[in-house]
CSV table of C-alpha atoms and ligand atoms in Angstrom, one decimal:
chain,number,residue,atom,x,y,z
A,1,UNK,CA,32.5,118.0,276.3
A,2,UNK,CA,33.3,116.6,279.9
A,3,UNK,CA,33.5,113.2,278.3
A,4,UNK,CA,35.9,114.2,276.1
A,5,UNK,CA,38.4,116.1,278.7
A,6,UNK,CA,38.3,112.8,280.9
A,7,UNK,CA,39.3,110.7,277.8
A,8,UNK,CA,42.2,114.1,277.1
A,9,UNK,CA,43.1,113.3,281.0
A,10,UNK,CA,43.0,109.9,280.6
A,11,UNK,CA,45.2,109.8,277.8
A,12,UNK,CA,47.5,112.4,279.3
A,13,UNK,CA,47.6,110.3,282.4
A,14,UNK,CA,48.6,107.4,280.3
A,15,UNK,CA,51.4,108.9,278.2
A,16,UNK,CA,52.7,110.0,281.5
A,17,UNK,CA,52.7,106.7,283.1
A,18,UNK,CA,54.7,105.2,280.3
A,19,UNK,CA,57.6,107.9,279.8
A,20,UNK,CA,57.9,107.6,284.0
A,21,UNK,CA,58.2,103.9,283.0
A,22,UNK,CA,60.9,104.8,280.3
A,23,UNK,CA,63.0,106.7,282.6
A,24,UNK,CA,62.2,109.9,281.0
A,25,UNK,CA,63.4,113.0,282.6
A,26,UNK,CA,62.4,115.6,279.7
A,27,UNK,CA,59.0,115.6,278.5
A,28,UNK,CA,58.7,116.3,274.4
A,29,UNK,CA,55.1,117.7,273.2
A,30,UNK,CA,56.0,116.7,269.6
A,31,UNK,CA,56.1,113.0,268.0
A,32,UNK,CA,56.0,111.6,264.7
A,33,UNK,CA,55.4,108.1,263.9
A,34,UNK,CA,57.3,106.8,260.9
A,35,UNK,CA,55.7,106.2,258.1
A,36,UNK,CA,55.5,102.6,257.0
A,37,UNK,CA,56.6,102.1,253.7
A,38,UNK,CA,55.6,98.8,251.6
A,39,UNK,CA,59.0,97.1,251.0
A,40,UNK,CA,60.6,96.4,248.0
A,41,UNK,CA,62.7,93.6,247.6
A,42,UNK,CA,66.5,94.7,247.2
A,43,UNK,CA,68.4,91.0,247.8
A,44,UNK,CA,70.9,90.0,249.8
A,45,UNK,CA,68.4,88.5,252.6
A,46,UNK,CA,67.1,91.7,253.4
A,47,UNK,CA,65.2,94.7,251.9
A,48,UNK,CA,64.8,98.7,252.6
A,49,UNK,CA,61.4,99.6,253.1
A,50,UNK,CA,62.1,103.4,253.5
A,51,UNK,CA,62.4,107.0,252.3
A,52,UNK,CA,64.4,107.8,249.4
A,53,UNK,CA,65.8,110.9,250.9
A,54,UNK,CA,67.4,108.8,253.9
A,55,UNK,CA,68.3,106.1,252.3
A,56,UNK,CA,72.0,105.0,253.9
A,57,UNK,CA,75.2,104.8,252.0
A,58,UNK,CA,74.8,100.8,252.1
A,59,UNK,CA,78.4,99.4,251.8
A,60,UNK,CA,79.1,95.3,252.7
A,61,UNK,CA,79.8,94.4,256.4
A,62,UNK,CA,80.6,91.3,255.1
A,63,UNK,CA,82.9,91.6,252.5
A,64,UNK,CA,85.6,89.4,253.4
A,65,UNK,CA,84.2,87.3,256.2
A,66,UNK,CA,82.3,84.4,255.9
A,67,UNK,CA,79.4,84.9,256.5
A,68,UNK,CA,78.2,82.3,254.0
A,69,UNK,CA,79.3,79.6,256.2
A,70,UNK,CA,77.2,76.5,255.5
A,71,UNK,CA,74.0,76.3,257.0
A,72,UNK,CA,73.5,74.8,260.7
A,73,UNK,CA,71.4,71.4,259.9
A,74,UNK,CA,69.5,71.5,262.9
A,75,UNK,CA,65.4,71.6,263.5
A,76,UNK,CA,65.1,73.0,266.5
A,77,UNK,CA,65.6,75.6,269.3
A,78,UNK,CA,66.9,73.3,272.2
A,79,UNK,CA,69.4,71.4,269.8
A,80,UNK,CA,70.5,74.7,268.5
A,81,UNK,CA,71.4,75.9,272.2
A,82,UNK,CA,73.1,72.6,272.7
A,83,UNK,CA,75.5,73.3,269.7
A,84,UNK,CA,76.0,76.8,270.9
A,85,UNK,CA,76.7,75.7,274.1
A,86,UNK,CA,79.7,73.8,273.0
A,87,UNK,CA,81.3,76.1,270.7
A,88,UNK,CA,85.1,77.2,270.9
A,89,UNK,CA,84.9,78.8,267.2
A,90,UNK,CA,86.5,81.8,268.7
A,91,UNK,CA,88.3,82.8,271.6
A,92,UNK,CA,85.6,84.2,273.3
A,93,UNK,CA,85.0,80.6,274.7
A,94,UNK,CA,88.2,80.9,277.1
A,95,UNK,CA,87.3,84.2,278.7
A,96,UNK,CA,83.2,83.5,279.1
A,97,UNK,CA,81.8,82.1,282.6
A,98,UNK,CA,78.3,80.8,280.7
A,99,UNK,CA,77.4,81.1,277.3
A,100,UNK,CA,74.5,83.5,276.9
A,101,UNK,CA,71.8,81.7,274.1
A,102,UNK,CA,69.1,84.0,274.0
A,103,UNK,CA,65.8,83.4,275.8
A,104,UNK,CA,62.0,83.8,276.1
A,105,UNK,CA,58.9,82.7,273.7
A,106,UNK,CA,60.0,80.4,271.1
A,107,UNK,CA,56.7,81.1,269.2
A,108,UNK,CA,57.4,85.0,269.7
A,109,UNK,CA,56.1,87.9,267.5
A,110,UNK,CA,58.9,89.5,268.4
A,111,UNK,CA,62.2,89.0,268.7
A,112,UNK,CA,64.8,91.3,270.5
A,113,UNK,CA,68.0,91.3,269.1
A,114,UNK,CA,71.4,93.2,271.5
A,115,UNK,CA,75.0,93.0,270.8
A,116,UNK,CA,76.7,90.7,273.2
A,117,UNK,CA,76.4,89.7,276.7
A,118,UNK,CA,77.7,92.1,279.2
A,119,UNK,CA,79.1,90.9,282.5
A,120,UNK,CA,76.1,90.6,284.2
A,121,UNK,CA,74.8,88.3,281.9
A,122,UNK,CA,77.7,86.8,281.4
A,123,UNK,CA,77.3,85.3,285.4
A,124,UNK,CA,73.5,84.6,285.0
A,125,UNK,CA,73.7,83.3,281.4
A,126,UNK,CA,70.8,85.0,280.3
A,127,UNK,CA,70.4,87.9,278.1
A,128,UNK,CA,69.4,91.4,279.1
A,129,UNK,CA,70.1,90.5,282.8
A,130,UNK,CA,72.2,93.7,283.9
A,131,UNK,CA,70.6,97.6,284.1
A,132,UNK,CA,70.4,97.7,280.2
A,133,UNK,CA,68.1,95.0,280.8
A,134,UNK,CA,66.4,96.2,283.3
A,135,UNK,CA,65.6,99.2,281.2
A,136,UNK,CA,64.5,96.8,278.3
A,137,UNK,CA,61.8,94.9,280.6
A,138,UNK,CA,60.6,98.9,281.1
A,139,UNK,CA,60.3,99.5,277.6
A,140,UNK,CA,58.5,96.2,276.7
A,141,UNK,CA,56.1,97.1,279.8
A,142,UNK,CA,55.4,100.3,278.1
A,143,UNK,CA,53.7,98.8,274.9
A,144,UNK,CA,52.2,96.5,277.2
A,145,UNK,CA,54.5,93.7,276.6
A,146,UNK,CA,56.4,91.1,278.7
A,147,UNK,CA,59.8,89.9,278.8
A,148,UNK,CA,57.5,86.4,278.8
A,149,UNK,CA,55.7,87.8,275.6
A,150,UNK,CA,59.1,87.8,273.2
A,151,UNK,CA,62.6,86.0,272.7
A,152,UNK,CA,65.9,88.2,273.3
A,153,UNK,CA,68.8,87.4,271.5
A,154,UNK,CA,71.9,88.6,271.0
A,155,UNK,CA,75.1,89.2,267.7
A,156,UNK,CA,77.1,87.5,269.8
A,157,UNK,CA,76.8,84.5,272.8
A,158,UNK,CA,79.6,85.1,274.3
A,159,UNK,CA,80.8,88.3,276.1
A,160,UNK,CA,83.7,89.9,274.7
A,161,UNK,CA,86.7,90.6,277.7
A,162,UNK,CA,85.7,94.0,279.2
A,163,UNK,CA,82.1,94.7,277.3
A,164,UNK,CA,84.3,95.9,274.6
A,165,UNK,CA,82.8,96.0,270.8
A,166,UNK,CA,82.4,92.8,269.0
A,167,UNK,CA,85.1,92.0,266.6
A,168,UNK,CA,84.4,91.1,263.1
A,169,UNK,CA,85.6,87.9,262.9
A,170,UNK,CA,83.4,86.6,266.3
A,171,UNK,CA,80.7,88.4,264.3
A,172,UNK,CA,81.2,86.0,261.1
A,173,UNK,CA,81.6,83.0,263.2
A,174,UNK,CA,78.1,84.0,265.6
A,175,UNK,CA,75.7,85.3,263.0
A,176,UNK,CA,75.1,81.7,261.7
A,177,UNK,CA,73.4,80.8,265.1
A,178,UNK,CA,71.6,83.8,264.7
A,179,UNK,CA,70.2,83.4,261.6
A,180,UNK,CA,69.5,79.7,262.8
A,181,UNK,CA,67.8,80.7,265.9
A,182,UNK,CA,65.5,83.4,263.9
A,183,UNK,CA,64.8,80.9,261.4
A,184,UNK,CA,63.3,78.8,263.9
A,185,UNK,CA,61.6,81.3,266.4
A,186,UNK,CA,60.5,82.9,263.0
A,187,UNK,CA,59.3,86.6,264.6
A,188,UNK,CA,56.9,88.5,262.5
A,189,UNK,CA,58.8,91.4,263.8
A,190,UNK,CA,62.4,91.9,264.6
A,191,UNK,CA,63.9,95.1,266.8
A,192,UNK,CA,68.0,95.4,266.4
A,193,UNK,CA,68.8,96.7,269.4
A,194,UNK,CA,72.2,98.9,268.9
A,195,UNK,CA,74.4,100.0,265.5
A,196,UNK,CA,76.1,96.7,265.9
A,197,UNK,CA,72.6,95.0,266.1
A,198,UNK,CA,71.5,96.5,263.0
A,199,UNK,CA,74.7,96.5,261.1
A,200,UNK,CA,75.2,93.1,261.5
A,201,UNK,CA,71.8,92.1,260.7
A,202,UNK,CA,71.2,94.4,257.2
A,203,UNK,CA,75.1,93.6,256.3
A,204,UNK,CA,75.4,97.5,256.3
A,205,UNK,CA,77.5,100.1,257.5
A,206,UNK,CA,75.9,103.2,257.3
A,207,UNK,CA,75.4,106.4,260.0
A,208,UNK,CA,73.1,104.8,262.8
A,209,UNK,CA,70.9,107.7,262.4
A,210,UNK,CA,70.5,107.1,258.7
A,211,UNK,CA,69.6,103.8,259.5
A,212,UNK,CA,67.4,104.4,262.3
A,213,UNK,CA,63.6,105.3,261.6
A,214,UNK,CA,63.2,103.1,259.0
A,215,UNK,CA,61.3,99.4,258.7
A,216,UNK,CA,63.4,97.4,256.9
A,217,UNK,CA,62.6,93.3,255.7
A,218,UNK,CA,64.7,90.7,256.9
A,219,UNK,CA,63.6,87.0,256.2
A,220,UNK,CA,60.5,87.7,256.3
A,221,UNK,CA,60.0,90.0,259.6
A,222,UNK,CA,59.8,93.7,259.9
A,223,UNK,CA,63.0,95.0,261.4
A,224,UNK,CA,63.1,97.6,263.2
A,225,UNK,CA,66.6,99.3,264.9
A,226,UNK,CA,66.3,101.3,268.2
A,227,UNK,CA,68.9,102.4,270.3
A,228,UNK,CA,70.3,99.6,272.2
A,229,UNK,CA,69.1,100.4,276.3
A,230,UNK,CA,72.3,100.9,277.3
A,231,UNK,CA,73.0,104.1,275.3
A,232,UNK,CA,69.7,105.4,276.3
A,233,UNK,CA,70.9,105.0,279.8
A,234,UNK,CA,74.2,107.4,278.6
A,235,UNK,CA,71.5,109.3,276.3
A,236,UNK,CA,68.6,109.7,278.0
A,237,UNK,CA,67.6,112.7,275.3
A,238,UNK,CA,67.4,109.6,273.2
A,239,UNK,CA,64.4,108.4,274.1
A,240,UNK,CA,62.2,110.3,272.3
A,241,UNK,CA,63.3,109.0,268.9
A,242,UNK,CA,62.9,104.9,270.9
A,243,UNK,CA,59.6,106.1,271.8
A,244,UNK,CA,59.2,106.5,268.6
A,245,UNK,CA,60.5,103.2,267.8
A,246,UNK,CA,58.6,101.4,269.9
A,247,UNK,CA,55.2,102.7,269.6
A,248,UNK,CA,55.9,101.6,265.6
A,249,UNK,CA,56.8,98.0,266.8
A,250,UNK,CA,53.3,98.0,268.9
A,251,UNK,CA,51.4,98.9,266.0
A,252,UNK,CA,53.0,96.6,263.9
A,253,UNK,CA,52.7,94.2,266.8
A,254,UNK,CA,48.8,94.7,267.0
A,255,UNK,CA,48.0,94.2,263.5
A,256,UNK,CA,50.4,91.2,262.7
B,301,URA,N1,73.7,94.2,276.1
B,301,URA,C1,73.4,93.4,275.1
B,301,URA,O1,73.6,93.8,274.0
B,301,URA,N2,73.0,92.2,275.3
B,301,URA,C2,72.8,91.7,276.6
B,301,URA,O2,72.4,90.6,276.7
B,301,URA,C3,73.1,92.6,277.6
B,301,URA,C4,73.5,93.8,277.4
């Protein structure tokens, strides 16, 4: 019986520690891990592995764009980052200071995927560099994970004038790097940071809450959306449902 109230205060102590890390204001005594669903192939490069009843009004992103562009023949990380480094595809290249590849472990289990750089990172030329990031490298710590541990990528490598939203067309002309660059890092376990993140990913546009809380396949990984850091930092109510998120990536994490 005292054993077991240490191991209670121990846990407690520990659950504690980690929302403190997480920024968390508001303490919730109720969470519920998503259930993991087996997926079932559906096409298109991706599948839904999730509940019928929240299944997402999936309508194409892509119509339109070309997203099909021909695939990038290249074999590996460093040459990839040397084509993206060049690229003037669209006129993001005039307005950036550095372009922002993506970085961390190119054998990675996971792989992060944002929006687009924001100013800070823009300077730096690293991803996740600015107080979103800072909040990331929180949340990683709090499934016991380092920045060191996983690659962070972004939609887009250039930051769009103002942080505004990527367009679709810088979208179209982007995603082929990173498909290329997850193709070659191939995570066992992706998490879409943001609605554009996961939009642009799954080629779906649906309600970000219908989206969010399921584990979805995409080549061959287990993707996971969250909220992207930033809004948590607008929404910090938020972060119970990205706890939520994140303690599914650990367990997914630990067993893969
Ligand atoms: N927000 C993003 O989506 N990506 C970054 O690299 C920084 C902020």
């Amino acid at each position: 019986m005292k054993e077991s109230l240490q191991e209670i205060i121990k846990l407690t102590k520990e659950y504690l520690e980690t929302e403190r890390l997480l920024g968390t204001e508001v303490i919730y005594l109720e969470k519920e891990l998503p259930e993991i669903i087996k997926p079932e192939p559906v096409g298109q490069g991706f599948s839904l592995a999730q509940k019928e009843k929240s299944k997402p009004d999936t309508k194409s992103r892509s119509e339109g764009l070309p997203y099909s562009s021909p695939d990038i023949d290249i074999k590996n990380l460093d040459d990839l980052q040397g084509e993206v480094g060049k690229c003037t595809k669209c006129s993001l290249h005039k307005t950036r200071n550095n372009v922002v590849f993506g970085e961390g472990n190119p054998d990675a289990k996971l792989m992060l995927v944002g929006e687009a750089p924001g100013r800070e990172e823009d300077i730096q030329g690293k991803p996740f560099v600015g107080e979103a990031g800072k909040l990331l490298t929180k949340m990683l710590k709090a499934i016991n994970l380092k920045r060191e541990d996983v690659y962070i990528g972004n939609i887009l490598k250039c930051r769009p004038p103002h942080n505004r939203d990527p367009k679709p067309d810088e979208i179209a002309v982007c995603k082929p790097y990173l498909e290329k660059q997850i193709e070659l890092i191939k995570p066992e376990i992706i998490l879409a940071l943001g609605r554009h993140s996961a939009w642009t990913l799954l080629g779906i546009d649906a309600p970000f809450k219908a989206i969010r809380g399921n584990v979805y396949i995409f080549k061959q990984a287990k993707l996971i959306p969250t909220y992207h850091p930033a809004a948590l930092l607008y929404h910090p109510a938020w972060k119970k449902e990205a706890w939520i998120d994140l303690q599914l990536v650990q367990k997914l994490y630990e067993q893969s």
